[in-house]
CSV table of C-alpha atoms and ligand atoms in Angstrom, one decimal:
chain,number,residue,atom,x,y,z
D,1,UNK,CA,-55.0,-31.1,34.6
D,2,UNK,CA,-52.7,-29.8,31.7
D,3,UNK,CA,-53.9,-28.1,29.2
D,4,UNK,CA,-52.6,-26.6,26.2
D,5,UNK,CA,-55.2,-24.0,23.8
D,6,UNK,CA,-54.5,-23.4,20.5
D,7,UNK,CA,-55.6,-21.7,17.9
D,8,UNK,CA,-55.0,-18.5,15.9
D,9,UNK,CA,-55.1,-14.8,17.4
D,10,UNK,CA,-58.4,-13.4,18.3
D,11,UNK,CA,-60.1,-16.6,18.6
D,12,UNK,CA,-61.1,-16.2,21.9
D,13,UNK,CA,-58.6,-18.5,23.9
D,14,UNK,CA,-57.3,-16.1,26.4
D,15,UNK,CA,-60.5,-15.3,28.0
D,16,UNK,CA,-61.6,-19.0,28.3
D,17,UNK,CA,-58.2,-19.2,29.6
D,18,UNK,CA,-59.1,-17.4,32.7
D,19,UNK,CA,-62.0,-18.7,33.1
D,20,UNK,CA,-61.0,-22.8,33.0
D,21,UNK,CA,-57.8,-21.5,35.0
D,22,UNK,CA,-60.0,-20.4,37.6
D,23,UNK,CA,-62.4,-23.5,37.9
D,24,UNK,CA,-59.5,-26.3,37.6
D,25,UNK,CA,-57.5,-23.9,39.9
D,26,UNK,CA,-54.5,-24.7,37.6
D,27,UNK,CA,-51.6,-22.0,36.4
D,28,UNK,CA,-52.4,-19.5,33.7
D,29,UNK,CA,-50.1,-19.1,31.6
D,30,UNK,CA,-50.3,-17.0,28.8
D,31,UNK,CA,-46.6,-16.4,27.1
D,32,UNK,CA,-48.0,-13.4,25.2
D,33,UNK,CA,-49.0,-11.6,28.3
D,34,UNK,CA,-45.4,-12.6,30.3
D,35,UNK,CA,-43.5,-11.1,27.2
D,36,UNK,CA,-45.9,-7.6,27.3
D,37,UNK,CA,-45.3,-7.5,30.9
D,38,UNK,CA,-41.7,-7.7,30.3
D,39,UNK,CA,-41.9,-5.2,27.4
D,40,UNK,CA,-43.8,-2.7,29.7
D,41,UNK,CA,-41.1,-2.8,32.2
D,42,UNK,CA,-38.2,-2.9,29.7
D,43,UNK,CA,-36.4,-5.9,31.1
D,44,UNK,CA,-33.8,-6.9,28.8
D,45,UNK,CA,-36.4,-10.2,28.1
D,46,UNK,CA,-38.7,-7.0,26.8
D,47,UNK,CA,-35.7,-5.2,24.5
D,48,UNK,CA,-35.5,-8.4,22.6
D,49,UNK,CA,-39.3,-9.6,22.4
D,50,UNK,CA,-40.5,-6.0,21.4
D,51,UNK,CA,-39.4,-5.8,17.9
D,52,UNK,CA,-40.5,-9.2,16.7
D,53,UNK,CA,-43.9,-8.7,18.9
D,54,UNK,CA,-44.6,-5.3,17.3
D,55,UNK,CA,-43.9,-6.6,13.6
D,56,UNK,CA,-46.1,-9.8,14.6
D,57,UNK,CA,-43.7,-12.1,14.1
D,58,UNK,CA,-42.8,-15.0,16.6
D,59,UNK,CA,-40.4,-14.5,19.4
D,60,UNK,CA,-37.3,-17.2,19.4
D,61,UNK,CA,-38.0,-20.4,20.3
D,62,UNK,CA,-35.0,-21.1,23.0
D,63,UNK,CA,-36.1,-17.3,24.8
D,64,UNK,CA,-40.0,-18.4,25.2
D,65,UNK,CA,-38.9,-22.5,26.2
D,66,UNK,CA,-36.9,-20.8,28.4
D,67,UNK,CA,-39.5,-18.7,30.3
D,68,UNK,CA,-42.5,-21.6,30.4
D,69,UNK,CA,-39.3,-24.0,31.5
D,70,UNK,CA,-39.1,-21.9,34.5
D,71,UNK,CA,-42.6,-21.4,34.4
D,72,UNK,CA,-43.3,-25.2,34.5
D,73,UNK,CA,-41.0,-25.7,37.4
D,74,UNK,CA,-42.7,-23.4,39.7
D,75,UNK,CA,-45.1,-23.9,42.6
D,76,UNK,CA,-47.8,-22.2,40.7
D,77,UNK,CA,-48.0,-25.3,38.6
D,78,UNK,CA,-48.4,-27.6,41.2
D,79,UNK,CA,-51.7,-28.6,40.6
D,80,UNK,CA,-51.5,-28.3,36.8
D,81,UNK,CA,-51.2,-25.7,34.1
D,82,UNK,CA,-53.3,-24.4,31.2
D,83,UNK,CA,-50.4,-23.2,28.3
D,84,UNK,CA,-52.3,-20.1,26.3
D,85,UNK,CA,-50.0,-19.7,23.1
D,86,UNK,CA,-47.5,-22.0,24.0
D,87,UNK,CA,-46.3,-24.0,22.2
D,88,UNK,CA,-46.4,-22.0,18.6
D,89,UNK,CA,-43.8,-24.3,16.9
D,90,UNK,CA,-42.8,-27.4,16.3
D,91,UNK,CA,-39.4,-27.0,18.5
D,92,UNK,CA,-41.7,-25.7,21.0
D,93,UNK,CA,-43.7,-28.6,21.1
D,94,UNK,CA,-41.2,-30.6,21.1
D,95,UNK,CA,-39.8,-29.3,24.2
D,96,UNK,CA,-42.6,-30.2,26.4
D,97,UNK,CA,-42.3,-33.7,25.2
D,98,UNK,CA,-41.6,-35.1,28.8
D,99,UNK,CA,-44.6,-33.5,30.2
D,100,UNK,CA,-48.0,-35.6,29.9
D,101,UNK,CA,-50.4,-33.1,28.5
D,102,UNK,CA,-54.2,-34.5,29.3
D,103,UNK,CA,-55.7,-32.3,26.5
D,104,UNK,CA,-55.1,-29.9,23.9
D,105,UNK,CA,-57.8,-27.7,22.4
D,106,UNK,CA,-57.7,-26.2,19.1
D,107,UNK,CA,-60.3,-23.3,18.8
D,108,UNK,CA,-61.8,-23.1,15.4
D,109,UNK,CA,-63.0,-19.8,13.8
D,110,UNK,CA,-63.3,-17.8,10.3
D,111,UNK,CA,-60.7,-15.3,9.3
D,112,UNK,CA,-62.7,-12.8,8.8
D,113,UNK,CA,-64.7,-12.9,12.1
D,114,UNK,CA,-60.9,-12.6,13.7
D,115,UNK,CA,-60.6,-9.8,12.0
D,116,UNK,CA,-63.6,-8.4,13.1
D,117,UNK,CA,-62.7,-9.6,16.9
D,118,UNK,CA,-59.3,-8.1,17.0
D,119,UNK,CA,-59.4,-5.1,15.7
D,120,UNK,CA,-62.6,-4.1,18.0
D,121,UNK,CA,-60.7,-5.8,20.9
D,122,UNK,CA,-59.6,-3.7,23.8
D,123,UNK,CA,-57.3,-4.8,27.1
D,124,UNK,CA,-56.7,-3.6,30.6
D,125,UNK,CA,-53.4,-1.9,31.5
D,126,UNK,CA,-54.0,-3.3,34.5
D,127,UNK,CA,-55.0,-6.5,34.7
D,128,UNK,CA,-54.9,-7.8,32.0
D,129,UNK,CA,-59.1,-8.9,31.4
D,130,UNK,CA,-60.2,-8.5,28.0
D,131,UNK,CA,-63.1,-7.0,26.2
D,132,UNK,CA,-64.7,-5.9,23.2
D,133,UNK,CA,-65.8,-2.5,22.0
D,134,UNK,CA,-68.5,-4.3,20.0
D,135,UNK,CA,-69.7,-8.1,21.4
D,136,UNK,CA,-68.4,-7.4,25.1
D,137,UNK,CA,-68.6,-4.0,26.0
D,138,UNK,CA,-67.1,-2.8,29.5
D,139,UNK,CA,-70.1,-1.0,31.4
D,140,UNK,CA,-68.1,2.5,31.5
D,141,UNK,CA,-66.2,3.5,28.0
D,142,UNK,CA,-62.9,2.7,28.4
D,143,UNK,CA,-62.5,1.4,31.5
D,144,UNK,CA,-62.1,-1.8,33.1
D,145,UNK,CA,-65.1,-3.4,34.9
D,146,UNK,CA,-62.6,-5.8,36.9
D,147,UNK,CA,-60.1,-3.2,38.0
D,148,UNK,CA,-60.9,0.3,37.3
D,149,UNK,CA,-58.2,0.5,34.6
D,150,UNK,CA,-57.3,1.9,31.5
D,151,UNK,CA,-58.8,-0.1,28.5
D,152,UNK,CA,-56.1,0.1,25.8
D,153,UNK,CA,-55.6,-1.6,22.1
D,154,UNK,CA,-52.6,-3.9,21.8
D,155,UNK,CA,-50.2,-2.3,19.4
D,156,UNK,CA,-50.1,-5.7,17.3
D,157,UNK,CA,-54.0,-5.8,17.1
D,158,UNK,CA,-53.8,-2.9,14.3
D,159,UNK,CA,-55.0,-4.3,10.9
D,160,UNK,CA,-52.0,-4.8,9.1
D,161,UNK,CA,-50.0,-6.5,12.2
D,162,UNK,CA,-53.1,-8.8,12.3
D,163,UNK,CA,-52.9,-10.2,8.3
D,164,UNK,CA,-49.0,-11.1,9.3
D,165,UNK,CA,-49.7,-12.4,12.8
D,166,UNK,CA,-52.5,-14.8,10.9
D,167,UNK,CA,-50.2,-15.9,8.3
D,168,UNK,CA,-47.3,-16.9,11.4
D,169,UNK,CA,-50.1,-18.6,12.8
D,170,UNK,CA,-50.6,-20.5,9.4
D,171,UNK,CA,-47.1,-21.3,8.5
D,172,UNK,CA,-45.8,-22.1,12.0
D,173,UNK,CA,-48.9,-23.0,14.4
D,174,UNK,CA,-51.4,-24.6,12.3
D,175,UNK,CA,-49.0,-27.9,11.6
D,176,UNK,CA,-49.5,-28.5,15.5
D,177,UNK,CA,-52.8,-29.6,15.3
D,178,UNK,CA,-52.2,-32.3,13.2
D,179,UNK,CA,-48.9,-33.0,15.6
D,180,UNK,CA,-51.3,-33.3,18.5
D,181,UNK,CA,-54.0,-34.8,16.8
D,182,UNK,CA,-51.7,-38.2,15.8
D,183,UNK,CA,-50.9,-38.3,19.5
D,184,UNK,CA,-54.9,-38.8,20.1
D,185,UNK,CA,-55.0,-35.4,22.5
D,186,UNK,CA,-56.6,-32.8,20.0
D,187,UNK,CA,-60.0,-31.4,20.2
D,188,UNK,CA,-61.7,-28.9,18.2
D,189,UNK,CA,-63.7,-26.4,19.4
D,190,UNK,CA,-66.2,-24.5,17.3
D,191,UNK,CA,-65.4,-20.8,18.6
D,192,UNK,CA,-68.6,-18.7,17.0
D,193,UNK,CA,-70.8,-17.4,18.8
D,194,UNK,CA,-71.2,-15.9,23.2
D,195,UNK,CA,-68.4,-16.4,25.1
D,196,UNK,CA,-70.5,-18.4,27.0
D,197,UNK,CA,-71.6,-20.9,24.4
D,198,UNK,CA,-67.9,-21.3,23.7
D,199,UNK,CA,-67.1,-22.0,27.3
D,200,UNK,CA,-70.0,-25.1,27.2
D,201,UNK,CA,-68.2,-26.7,24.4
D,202,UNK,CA,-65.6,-26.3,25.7
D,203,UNK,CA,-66.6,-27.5,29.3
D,204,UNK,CA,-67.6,-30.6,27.8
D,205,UNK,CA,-64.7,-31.5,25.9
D,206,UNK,CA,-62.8,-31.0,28.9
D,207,UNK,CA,-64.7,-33.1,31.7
D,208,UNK,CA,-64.4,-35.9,29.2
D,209,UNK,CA,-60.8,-35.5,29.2
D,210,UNK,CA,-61.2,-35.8,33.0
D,211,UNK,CA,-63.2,-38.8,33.1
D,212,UNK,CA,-60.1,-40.4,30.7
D,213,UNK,CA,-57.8,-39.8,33.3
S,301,AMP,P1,-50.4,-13.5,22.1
S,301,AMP,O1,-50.8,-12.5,23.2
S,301,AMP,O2,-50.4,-14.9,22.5
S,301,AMP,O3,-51.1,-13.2,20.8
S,301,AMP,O4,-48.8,-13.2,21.8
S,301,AMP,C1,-48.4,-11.9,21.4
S,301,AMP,C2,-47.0,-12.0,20.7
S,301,AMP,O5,-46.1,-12.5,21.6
S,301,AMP,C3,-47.0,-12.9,19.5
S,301,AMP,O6,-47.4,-12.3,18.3
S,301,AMP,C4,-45.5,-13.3,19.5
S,301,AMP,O7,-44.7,-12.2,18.9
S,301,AMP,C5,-45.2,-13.3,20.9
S,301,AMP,N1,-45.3,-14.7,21.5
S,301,AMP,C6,-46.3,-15.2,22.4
S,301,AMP,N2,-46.2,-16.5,22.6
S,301,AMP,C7,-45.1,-16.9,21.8
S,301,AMP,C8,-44.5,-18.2,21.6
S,301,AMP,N3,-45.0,-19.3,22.2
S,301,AMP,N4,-43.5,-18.2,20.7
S,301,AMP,C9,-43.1,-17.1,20.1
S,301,AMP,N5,-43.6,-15.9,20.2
S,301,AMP,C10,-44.6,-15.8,21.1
């Protein structure tokens, strides 16, 4: 399977990314978490992503093609990938136009519950599993239930980085959906409510997807 989610931040995509990951036993790849890796260990990948990260702008198009180019290429995607936050533009897009993608989700949820999500969303140092101080608490305050390691808030999920992040997401992401959408792949996914209602829908959507193939 190929997959590509989309959707605004704080919608919920990367932890049903890990989840459908796991059960198609297909690559993860989330181009937000390779670039904060690469920020935490100061490659010179991280000196240039950090300043447009932190100000919640979008990184350059030819550095992130670059990375899921390699990405693509690698054994890990041998069985098929899932792309969390890829593509983000329409040059992006573009770029995986010789790739047949089997379905490409577009999660669906109010502005103002994003708010609410991201700012009340913590991560693991560690590992990367995320949670939420309010809807998904971890079992020990600020601690990861996976791993044992430090829950932290992303620097970009402060209020203010949020509003610019959403309108990126308007200006530059939201025009995919109708791009995808004329190519007959789209499907919208209402993200409201349980993780685990969201993962039904989108369960569904998916298996049909299969069955097309
Ligand atoms: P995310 O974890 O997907 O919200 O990504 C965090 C940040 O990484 C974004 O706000 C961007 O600055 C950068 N980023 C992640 N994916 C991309 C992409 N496909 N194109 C450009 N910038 C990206």
């Amino acid at each position: 399977m190929k997959i590509i989610f989309l959707g605004p931040p704080g919608v919920g995509k990367g932890t049903q990314a890990k989840q459908i990951a796991d059960d198609y036993k297909i690559a993860n790849i989330s181009t937000g978490d390779i670039m904060r890796d690469a920020v935490q260990k100061g490659t010179p990948l991280g000196l240039e992503a950090k300043s447009y990260m932190d100000s919640g702008g979008l990184v350059p198009d030819q550095i992130v093609m670059d990375i899921v180019k390699e990405k693509l290429k690698s054994e890990e995607c041998r069985n098929g990938f899932l792309l969390d936050g890829f593509p983000r533009t329409e040059v992006q897009a573009d770029s995986l136009s010789d790739i047949t993608i089997d379905r490409v989700v577009s999660f669906e949820l109010g502005e103002e519950e994003i708010i609410r999500r991201l700012t009340k969303r913590r991560k693991c140092s560690s590992c990367n599993s995320l949670f939420n101080i309010e809807f998904h608490p971890p079992q020990k305050d600020g601690i990861c239930d996976n791993c044992g390691g430090a829950l932290t808030q992303r620097d970009d999920d402060k209020e203010e980085t949020i509003k610019r992040r959403l309108i990126v997401y308007k200006e530059e992401t939201e025009p995919l959906i109708e791009y995808y959408a004329k190519k007959g792949l789209l499907a919208k996914v209402d993200s409201n409510g349980e993780i685990e209602d969201v993962y039904s829908r989108l369960k569904e959507v998916l298996e049909d997807s299969q069955d097309r193939r």
